[in-house]
Amino acid sequence: MAQKTSDSHETQGTQGTPLEQKLRDGTAIFGVVGLGYVGLPLAVEMAKAGHTTIGFEVSAQRAQEVNAGRSYIGDVASDELAQLVSEGRLRATRDFADAAYCDCIAICVPTPLSATKEPDVSYMVDAATALAPHVTPDTLVTLESTTYPGTTEEILLPILEANAQLRHGDNLFVAFSPERVDPGNPRFQTKNTPKVVGGTSPRCTELATLFYERFLDQVVPVSTARAAELSKLLENIFRCVNIALVNELAQLCERMDIDIWEVVDAAKTKPFGFMPFYPGPGLGGHCIPIDPFYLSWKAREYDFRTEFIELSGKVNENMPYYVVDRLMDALNTHAKALSGSRVLVLGVAYKADIDDMRESPAIKVITQVKAKGATVVFHDPFVSEYVQDGQRVASVPLSVDEVRAADAVLILTGHTEVDYAMVADNAALILDTRNVLKAVEGDHVIRL
Ligand SMILES: NC(=O)c1ccc[n+]([C@@H]2O[C@H](COP(=O)([O-])OP(=O)(O)OC[C@H]3O[C@@H](n4cnc5c(N)ncnc54)[C@H](O)[C@@H]3O)[C@@H](O)[C@H]2O)c1
């Protein structure tokens, strides 16, 4: 692969630069940093659109898997990946020097919270620092990792500008474009989910729009990177707050002896102005439990308290504890204590029909149930095992004997491919936090 040409634009103006021409004629080479839930599907779409695509990945194992055409991400089929790799359209590397080949690079690395709920942008800083010396003039770099408003300008841009060859707005173009992928969603994937794009200058927005239009169905430009950064946080705060609202109502409904699920189902028949959210055992995944706190942290710099975020965080964080209380109450009705009971947990992934356990509330629930003296076994068709406190815990097969052996079955994830009818027929007691047993009658089924 030839290194890209890096003409200066001082004599050319910025219109019709080589980068723009390559984006228009489809010859631009693309890079993706971080090949996870976000980055691998994105890289696949770029390559499918006909662009030579290089994935930069620190994990040697992941880079090897990609180059062997084996997908480790549910939304990416191995045969499709293998074909793109064999045709030379997609490859993965740990060598950031290959960034010199790329015209456009999207950074998709994790943005977690520290133990004290402060933004941890270290992955992004590491990725940008590794890239910066190899980025050649006339390159667009976009950040896709969810983060607080200002990150692209305040952190990413200065790291890239440390490369003396690069001049922002002249031969270096930087933008933020939030990723909205919803792993496992059968209707909306990377390609057909509209993509918001905000540059660090109007020209950066234009080029970033051209970039994403090469391989995605719809691009939505906004005026600044900060607006794009906040739009993503608004989406996730909206979910976090509404889930908290319904979780709080679920607790009130229990006291008032009203079925919260029936209430939500009734409310959602309103054809306008209402969107259903459902209660559950707590928030999970890499986004909703984390992203809102990126904003509350940044807001403090402006002497501003984001009270909706704090309150919804409090309600949602309490849900695993509430579930354990409900489990103890349920066992009590059978004259049993949680201590000494055997509990079969159904589902440990944070949501239905995926294998992702990041931030899963199941871990908090299981930890407490064990701490209170119960024996816990779990079944999850998507998670064969997980590691907790350094110990591997394996999923048990779901059998009549296993269900009958349990003093209580605790449904924490509503995976579709579970034989719930068999569970309902054989369990002594079930606490269903996902309403998967909606149609089952009987005192032995207790809903959240
Ligand atoms: N997973 C989702 O559903 C989702 C949805 C929307 C937005 N996001 C956001 O997208 C970002 C990425 O999330 P993800 O779920 O893809 O994470 P992930 O953990 O699945 O993938 C991140 C990848 O980046 C790699 N990586 C880490 N540091 C690196 C570095 N310095 N250089 C190269 N590779 C590096 C990791 O090895 C991993 O393969 C996060 O900011 C997240 O909040 C995620």
XYZ file of C-alpha atoms and ligand atoms in Angstrom:
492
model
C 0.000 0.000 0.000
C 1.443 3.363 -1.008
C 1.611 6.087 1.598
C -0.843 8.826 0.881
C 0.358 12.057 -0.674
C 0.406 14.968 1.723
C 0.381 18.128 -0.327
C 0.180 21.391 1.543
C -2.959 23.359 0.927
C -1.530 26.771 1.437
C -1.419 27.181 -2.316
C -4.702 25.375 -2.927
C -7.141 26.884 -0.451
C -9.271 24.383 1.396
C -11.974 23.805 -1.224
C -11.235 20.839 -3.430
C -8.334 19.631 -1.312
C -7.002 16.138 -2.029
C -8.925 14.874 1.013
C -12.198 16.230 -0.340
C -11.447 14.856 -3.798
C -10.671 11.414 -2.410
C -13.859 11.486 -0.371
C -15.856 12.469 -3.433
C -14.293 9.944 -5.805
C -14.311 7.141 -3.223
C -10.548 6.514 -3.086
C -10.005 7.671 0.514
C -8.468 5.135 2.890
C -10.184 4.855 6.249
C -8.971 3.920 9.717
C -10.812 2.910 12.870
C -9.133 2.934 16.278
C -10.605 0.390 18.688
C -12.381 -2.615 17.176
C -15.089 -3.280 19.746
C -18.882 -3.128 19.721
C -18.710 0.248 17.971
C -15.488 0.116 15.956
C -15.743 -3.307 14.314
C -19.211 -2.810 12.767
C -18.098 0.672 11.658
C -14.943 -0.679 9.997
C -17.022 -3.368 8.277
C -19.395 -0.747 6.840
C -16.456 1.306 5.543
C -14.949 -1.726 3.860
C -18.319 -2.854 2.471
C -18.671 0.586 0.876
C -15.480 -0.188 -1.032
C -12.929 1.713 1.056
C -9.653 0.154 2.046
C -9.962 0.146 5.827
C -7.379 -0.342 8.559
C -8.398 -1.166 12.115
C -6.027 -0.133 14.907
C -6.486 -2.338 17.938
C -4.301 -2.675 21.054
C -5.507 -6.191 21.794
C -3.289 -8.623 19.875
C -5.971 -11.269 20.193
C -8.671 -9.058 18.673
C -6.395 -7.937 15.828
C -5.602 -11.589 15.092
C -9.257 -12.584 15.165
C -10.171 -9.851 12.695
C -7.337 -10.823 10.358
C -8.468 -14.444 10.572
C -11.997 -13.346 9.622
C -13.462 -14.406 12.954
C -15.924 -11.984 14.504
C -16.212 -11.599 18.279
C -19.012 -9.019 18.003
C -22.588 -10.288 17.749
C -23.657 -7.743 15.118
C -20.818 -8.692 12.726
C -21.069 -11.989 10.851
C -17.801 -13.911 10.535
C -18.415 -14.850 6.889
C -18.885 -11.207 5.945
C -15.771 -10.193 7.885
C -13.757 -13.036 6.368
C -14.748 -11.991 2.861
C -13.707 -8.359 3.422
C -10.383 -9.516 4.882
C -9.701 -11.965 2.048
C -10.465 -9.281 -0.535
C -7.876 -7.038 1.147
C -10.454 -4.400 2.012
C -10.136 -4.689 5.785
C -7.239 -5.541 8.053
C -6.356 -4.995 11.680
C -3.022 -3.934 13.101
C -1.411 -2.903 16.365
C 1.040 -0.709 14.480
C -0.093 2.919 14.602
C 2.520 3.851 11.981
C -0.052 2.599 9.462
C -2.109 5.690 10.295
C 0.065 7.378 7.677
C -1.955 5.522 5.008
C -5.274 6.835 6.268
C -7.193 9.858 5.003
C -9.901 9.638 7.663
C -9.649 8.019 11.078
C -12.484 7.367 13.552
C -11.573 6.803 17.207
C -13.895 4.337 18.985
C -12.193 3.484 22.270
C -13.876 3.064 25.677
C -14.791 6.046 27.866
C -15.601 4.500 31.254
C -15.952 6.103 34.672
C -13.344 5.857 37.391
C -14.285 4.204 40.701
C -15.301 7.659 41.957
C -17.571 8.241 38.928
C -15.260 10.676 37.194
C -14.694 10.510 33.411
C -11.799 8.269 32.474
C -10.611 9.578 29.113
C -7.285 7.747 29.360
C -8.109 5.311 26.503
C -8.872 8.236 24.244
C -5.717 10.070 25.293
C -3.628 6.919 24.718
C -5.181 6.334 21.299
C -4.678 9.942 20.187
C -1.122 9.996 21.528
C -0.284 6.808 19.636
C -1.855 8.163 16.444
C -0.554 11.733 16.498
C 3.029 11.206 15.271
C 1.786 9.159 12.297
C -1.089 11.314 11.106
C -0.068 12.970 7.861
C -1.264 16.344 6.621
C -4.715 16.408 5.009
C -6.341 13.975 7.379
C -9.704 14.010 9.100
C -9.824 12.550 12.620
C -13.189 11.960 14.258
C -13.965 10.937 17.801
C -16.906 8.575 18.327
C -16.456 7.704 21.998
C -19.215 9.116 24.177
C -17.881 11.991 26.253
C -18.608 15.421 27.769
C -18.931 18.570 25.644
C -15.526 20.045 24.938
C -13.490 16.821 24.837
C -12.795 16.940 21.096
C -11.528 20.524 21.210
C -9.909 20.471 24.620
C -8.249 17.052 24.638
C -8.155 15.407 21.216
C -7.184 18.425 19.129
C -4.163 19.537 21.212
C -2.758 15.994 21.227
C -2.951 15.816 17.419
C -1.556 19.319 17.032
C 1.564 18.255 18.917
C 2.561 16.859 15.517
C 4.237 19.946 14.063
C 3.206 19.009 10.511
C -0.467 19.369 11.371
C -2.358 22.660 11.403
C -5.969 22.619 12.489
C -8.361 23.747 9.759
C -5.583 23.858 7.189
C -4.401 20.275 6.875
C -5.890 18.704 9.982
C -9.648 18.333 10.302
C -11.259 17.170 13.536
C -14.862 16.356 14.381
C -17.022 14.533 16.883
C -19.597 12.015 15.732
C -21.415 10.077 18.430
C -21.998 6.392 17.964
C -25.571 5.250 18.529
C -25.253 1.531 17.849
C -27.701 -0.595 19.823
C -26.096 -4.061 19.919
C -28.535 -6.792 18.958
C -31.146 -4.394 17.524
C -32.651 -6.253 14.551
C -33.963 -3.084 12.843
C -31.321 -0.417 13.319
C -27.649 -1.132 12.852
C -24.612 1.026 12.150
C -25.519 1.653 8.506
C -29.151 2.763 8.840
C -28.916 4.726 12.089
C -28.664 8.475 11.345
C -25.221 9.842 12.279
C -24.808 13.223 13.965
C -21.590 15.041 13.046
C -20.141 18.260 14.489
C -16.761 19.633 13.494
C -14.294 21.849 15.288
C -14.864 24.333 12.429
C -17.482 24.571 9.661
C -14.990 23.072 7.190
C -14.349 20.154 9.555
C -18.123 19.543 9.744
C -18.317 19.534 5.933
C -15.494 17.037 5.521
C -16.749 14.816 8.324
C -20.199 14.819 6.686
C -18.655 13.748 3.372
C -16.698 11.027 5.202
C -19.694 9.446 6.906
C -21.878 9.811 3.816
C -19.457 7.454 2.064
C -20.701 4.471 4.051
C -23.781 5.415 6.118
C -27.347 6.076 4.987
C -27.970 9.418 6.689
C -25.700 12.066 8.194
C -27.016 14.911 10.362
C -24.550 17.821 10.593
C -24.670 20.148 13.610
C -22.816 23.414 14.089
C -20.101 22.347 16.552
C -18.369 19.330 18.036
C -19.706 20.382 21.449
C -23.318 20.250 20.200
C -22.671 16.765 18.797
C -21.081 15.655 22.081
C -24.043 16.915 24.101
C -26.629 15.446 21.704
C -25.346 11.961 22.519
C -25.451 12.649 26.241
C -28.989 14.014 25.963
C -30.107 10.779 24.281
C -28.687 8.657 27.075
C -29.731 10.981 29.912
C -33.264 10.865 28.482
C -33.229 7.078 28.818
C -31.614 7.125 32.250
C -34.141 9.625 33.666
C -37.171 7.864 32.194
C -36.016 4.453 33.381
C -35.540 5.936 36.860
C -39.040 7.400 36.744
C -40.620 4.055 35.958
C -38.382 2.268 38.491
C -39.592 4.659 41.171
C -43.206 4.141 40.124
C -42.671 0.358 40.229
C -41.725 0.666 43.894
C -44.801 2.793 44.625
C -46.997 0.370 42.659
C -45.834 -2.489 44.819
C -47.020 -0.649 47.934
C -50.288 0.343 46.263
C -50.846 -3.141 44.819
C -51.020 -1.901 41.227
C -49.336 -3.749 38.357
C -46.766 -1.310 36.893
C -46.502 -3.356 33.693
C -50.215 -3.051 33.082
C -49.972 0.697 33.765
C -47.182 1.204 31.209
C -48.992 -0.931 28.633
C -52.131 1.150 29.115
C -50.247 4.463 28.916
C -48.456 3.481 25.733
C -51.730 3.176 23.852
C -51.669 6.989 23.734
C -50.632 7.585 20.136
C -48.690 10.784 20.857
C -46.605 12.330 23.623
C -45.716 9.120 25.458
C -42.906 6.630 25.027
C -42.858 3.444 27.134
C -40.001 2.657 29.505
C -40.005 -0.410 31.711
C -38.753 -1.121 35.207
C -35.932 -3.574 35.773
C -33.248 -4.737 38.190
C -31.002 -1.740 37.431
C -29.081 -0.166 34.590
C -26.435 -2.010 32.616
C -24.196 -1.717 29.593
C -21.422 0.635 28.677
C -23.655 3.667 28.069
C -26.715 4.471 30.172
C -25.175 3.905 33.644
C -22.046 5.854 32.693
C -22.574 8.596 30.138
C -24.855 10.901 32.182
C -22.109 11.268 34.776
C -19.755 12.642 32.122
C -22.075 15.626 31.942
C -22.626 16.046 35.676
C -18.833 16.079 36.108
C -18.341 18.724 33.419
C -21.274 20.785 34.705
C -19.448 21.279 38.020
C -16.865 23.341 36.148
C -19.745 25.758 35.457
C -21.050 25.793 39.082
C -24.044 23.809 37.872
C -25.628 20.721 39.400
C -27.410 18.370 37.010
C -30.052 17.255 39.480
C -32.083 15.044 37.159
C -28.958 12.999 36.484
C -28.063 12.699 40.168
C -31.599 11.743 41.168
C -32.066 9.178 38.416
C -28.634 7.731 39.220
C -29.735 7.314 42.830
C -33.031 5.598 41.934
C -31.470 3.305 39.326
C -28.488 2.375 41.505
C -30.871 1.315 44.259
C -32.764 -1.158 42.028
C -30.477 -4.196 42.546
C -30.883 -3.701 46.326
C -34.638 -3.358 45.902
C -34.718 -6.619 43.914
C -32.911 -8.425 46.728
C -35.421 -7.029 49.246
C -38.272 -8.260 47.053
C -36.628 -11.680 46.793
C -36.391 -11.888 50.586
C -40.047 -10.852 50.912
C -41.039 -13.462 48.341
C -39.167 -16.237 50.169
C -40.727 -15.040 53.402
C -44.177 -15.795 52.003
C -42.950 -19.409 51.699
C -41.625 -19.274 55.281
C -38.070 -19.299 53.999
C -35.051 -17.091 54.576
C -32.688 -16.046 51.814
C -29.851 -17.404 53.921
C -29.563 -21.096 53.108
C -31.825 -20.877 50.044
C -30.839 -21.962 46.545
C -31.493 -19.266 43.955
C -31.494 -19.916 40.214
C -30.793 -16.686 38.332
C -32.056 -16.577 34.746
C -30.021 -14.128 32.674
C -26.879 -12.232 33.644
C -26.348 -10.140 30.480
C -27.447 -6.547 30.943
C -30.208 -6.858 28.353
C -32.070 -9.461 26.375
C -30.541 -11.500 23.572
C -26.965 -10.244 23.819
C -23.898 -11.532 25.659
C -22.707 -8.168 27.038
C -22.213 -8.191 30.803
C -20.672 -4.764 31.181
C -22.131 -3.005 34.235
C -24.795 -5.722 34.383
C -27.028 -5.266 37.442
C -27.074 -9.076 37.729
C -23.599 -8.937 39.237
C -24.733 -6.592 42.008
C -27.816 -8.680 42.705
C -25.891 -11.968 42.757
C -23.171 -10.515 44.991
C -25.731 -9.443 47.592
C -27.758 -12.628 47.390
C -24.581 -14.629 48.031
C -23.510 -12.250 50.806
C -26.815 -12.941 52.528
C -26.005 -16.635 52.650
C -27.818 -18.050 49.598
C -26.390 -20.467 47.065
C -26.650 -18.970 43.576
C -26.516 -20.742 40.225
C -27.252 -19.066 36.918
C -28.394 -19.921 33.432
C -27.834 -17.605 30.472
C -28.022 -18.853 26.864
C -25.658 -16.058 25.778
C -23.134 -16.088 28.640
C -21.482 -19.456 29.223
C -19.329 -18.150 32.065
C -18.127 -14.974 33.727
C -15.410 -14.076 36.196
C -16.296 -12.568 39.548
C -13.727 -11.784 42.237
C -11.185 -13.798 40.254
C -13.444 -16.871 40.133
C -15.029 -18.364 37.039
C -18.745 -18.996 37.350
C -20.328 -21.190 34.670
C -23.898 -21.182 33.375
C -25.826 -24.326 34.350
C -28.039 -26.086 31.802
C -31.697 -25.163 32.253
C -33.406 -28.405 33.230
C -36.553 -29.383 35.108
C -34.327 -30.712 37.911
C -32.400 -27.444 38.155
C -35.617 -25.416 38.342
C -37.159 -27.761 40.912
C -34.004 -27.683 43.029
C -34.269 -23.910 43.447
C -36.088 -22.297 46.351
C -36.533 -19.289 44.088
C -35.969 -18.484 40.432
C -34.901 -14.901 39.836
C -35.363 -13.634 36.277
C -32.940 -10.764 35.676
C -32.669 -10.736 31.852
C -35.536 -11.449 29.486
C -33.703 -13.510 26.863
C -36.207 -14.827 24.339
C -34.743 -18.304 23.879
C -35.525 -19.565 27.383
C -38.267 -22.102 28.030
C -40.235 -19.927 30.453
C -43.266 -22.193 30.314
C -41.140 -25.031 31.690
C -39.768 -22.698 34.359
C -43.255 -21.535 35.346
C -44.515 -25.126 35.516
C -41.710 -26.373 37.742
C -40.558 -23.492 39.938
C -41.694 -23.153 43.539
C -41.306 -19.378 43.433
C -40.326 -16.904 40.727
C -39.403 -13.233 40.987
C -39.732 -11.880 37.469
C -38.041 -8.487 37.064
C -38.659 -8.373 33.272
C -42.306 -9.373 32.961
C -41.456 -12.319 30.710
C -44.058 -14.372 32.595
C -46.781 -11.834 31.836
C -49.198 -14.501 30.686
C -48.572 -16.901 33.583
C -51.122 -17.045 36.358
C -50.338 -18.233 39.874
C -49.256 -16.998 43.277
C -45.801 -18.460 42.769
C -44.989 -15.763 40.159
C -44.138 -12.371 41.589
C -43.469 -9.429 39.292
C -41.279 -6.456 40.046
N -21.334 -0.537 23.037
C -22.309 0.295 22.730
O -23.450 -0.116 22.634
C -22.045 1.765 22.474
C -23.045 2.525 21.867
C -22.826 3.854 21.613
C -21.619 4.437 22.001
N -20.659 3.699 22.606
C -19.402 4.360 22.961
O -18.400 3.969 22.033
C -17.131 3.880 22.679
C -16.543 2.498 22.473
O -17.371 1.547 23.097
P -17.354 0.015 22.716
O -18.614 -0.538 23.302
O -17.085 -0.203 21.281
O -16.096 -0.472 23.565
P -15.365 -1.899 23.447
O -14.706 -2.120 24.770
O -16.303 -2.919 22.911
O -14.271 -1.665 22.336
C -13.212 -0.789 22.497
C -12.019 -1.378 21.771
O -10.970 -0.421 21.830
C -9.750 -1.106 22.058
N -8.812 -0.136 22.578
C -8.702 0.359 23.825
N -7.724 1.273 23.892
C -7.208 1.368 22.645
C -6.175 2.146 22.068
N -5.481 3.026 22.796
N -5.901 1.970 20.770
C -6.591 1.075 20.014
N -7.582 0.295 20.512
C -7.891 0.468 21.804
C -10.129 -2.222 23.008
O -9.177 -3.257 23.012
C -11.476 -2.649 22.429
O -11.332 -3.641 21.425
C -17.388 4.236 24.141
O -17.150 5.601 24.325
C -18.865 3.970 24.299
O -19.424 4.753 25.327
C -20.845 2.364 22.829
